[in-house]
């Protein structure tokens, strides 16, 4: 989990690897709440980003 550096809301991201040689690209981790870029990863897979809603924390 991480907090957005702009809006402060929580979200998490998951990287799924495709296990193919080469073809790695930079994928950006954008907040699903406000769209702010909160870093990046270099991967040949896919980055999934998920909101953490207040109601799901209880």
mmCIF file of C-alpha atoms in Angstrom:
data_model
loop_
_atom_site.group_PDB
_atom_site.id
_atom_site.type_symbol
_atom_site.label_atom_id
_atom_site.label_comp_id
_atom_site.label_asym_id
_atom_site.label_seq_id
_atom_site.Cartn_x
_atom_site.Cartn_y
_atom_site.Cartn_z
ATOM 1 C CA UNK A 1 0.000 0.000 0.000
ATOM 2 C CA UNK A 2 1.083 3.551 -0.512
ATOM 3 C CA UNK A 3 -0.275 7.029 0.038
ATOM 4 C CA UNK A 4 -0.412 9.460 -2.856
ATOM 5 C CA UNK A 5 2.124 12.246 -2.502
ATOM 6 C CA UNK A 6 -0.462 14.777 -3.759
ATOM 7 C CA UNK A 7 -3.881 13.842 -2.341
ATOM 8 C CA UNK A 8 -2.730 11.529 0.488
ATOM 9 C CA UNK A 9 -5.276 8.800 -0.310
ATOM 10 C CA UNK A 10 -4.281 5.153 -0.092
ATOM 11 C CA UNK A 11 -3.929 2.782 -3.018
ATOM 12 C CA UNK A 12 -1.896 -0.239 -3.956
ATOM 13 C CA UNK A 13 -0.317 -1.519 -7.113
ATOM 14 C CA UNK A 14 0.583 -4.958 -8.368
ATOM 15 C CA UNK A 15 3.032 -5.847 -11.135
ATOM 16 C CA UNK A 16 2.348 -9.014 -13.102
ATOM 17 C CA UNK A 17 5.296 -10.369 -15.040
ATOM 18 C CA UNK A 18 4.817 -11.861 -18.483
ATOM 19 C CA UNK A 19 8.206 -13.705 -18.330
ATOM 20 C CA UNK A 20 9.239 -12.807 -21.865
ATOM 21 C CA UNK A 21 12.802 -11.853 -22.725
ATOM 22 C CA UNK A 22 13.500 -8.198 -23.453
ATOM 23 C CA UNK A 23 10.820 -5.654 -24.168
ATOM 24 C CA UNK A 24 10.886 -4.014 -20.749
ATOM 25 C CA UNK A 25 9.285 -0.610 -20.536
ATOM 26 C CA UNK A 26 8.807 1.996 -17.832
ATOM 27 C CA UNK A 27 5.284 1.844 -16.415
ATOM 28 C CA UNK A 28 4.115 4.741 -14.266
ATOM 29 C CA UNK A 29 2.274 4.352 -10.978
ATOM 30 C CA UNK A 30 -0.509 6.934 -11.125
ATOM 31 C CA UNK A 31 -2.865 7.554 -8.219
ATOM 32 C CA UNK A 32 -6.316 6.170 -9.062
ATOM 33 C CA UNK A 33 -7.897 8.982 -7.024
ATOM 34 C CA UNK A 34 -6.259 12.100 -8.504
ATOM 35 C CA UNK A 35 -3.950 10.898 -11.300
ATOM 36 C CA UNK A 36 -0.669 12.107 -9.753
ATOM 37 C CA UNK A 37 2.400 10.071 -10.754
ATOM 38 C CA UNK A 38 3.847 8.364 -7.667
ATOM 39 C CA UNK A 39 6.823 6.598 -9.199
ATOM 40 C CA UNK A 40 7.455 3.998 -11.854
ATOM 41 C CA UNK A 41 8.716 0.471 -12.438
ATOM 42 C CA UNK A 42 10.556 -1.056 -15.387
ATOM 43 C CA UNK A 43 8.837 -4.293 -16.363
ATOM 44 C CA UNK A 44 7.821 -6.456 -19.276
ATOM 45 C CA UNK A 45 4.522 -7.048 -17.488
ATOM 46 C CA UNK A 46 1.461 -5.052 -16.559
ATOM 47 C CA UNK A 47 0.939 -2.700 -13.602
ATOM 48 C CA UNK A 48 -2.498 -2.864 -11.983
ATOM 49 C CA UNK A 49 -3.475 -0.019 -9.650
ATOM 50 C CA UNK A 50 -6.307 -0.338 -7.136
ATOM 51 C CA UNK A 51 -8.090 2.197 -4.956
ATOM 52 C CA UNK A 52 -8.403 1.573 -1.262
ATOM 53 C CA UNK A 53 -11.732 2.987 -0.185
ATOM 54 C CA UNK A 54 -12.365 4.128 3.376
ATOM 55 C CA UNK A 55 -15.218 1.606 3.760
ATOM 56 C CA UNK A 56 -12.930 -1.346 2.855
ATOM 57 C CA UNK A 57 -10.530 -0.570 5.721
ATOM 58 C CA UNK A 58 -13.079 -1.417 8.424
#
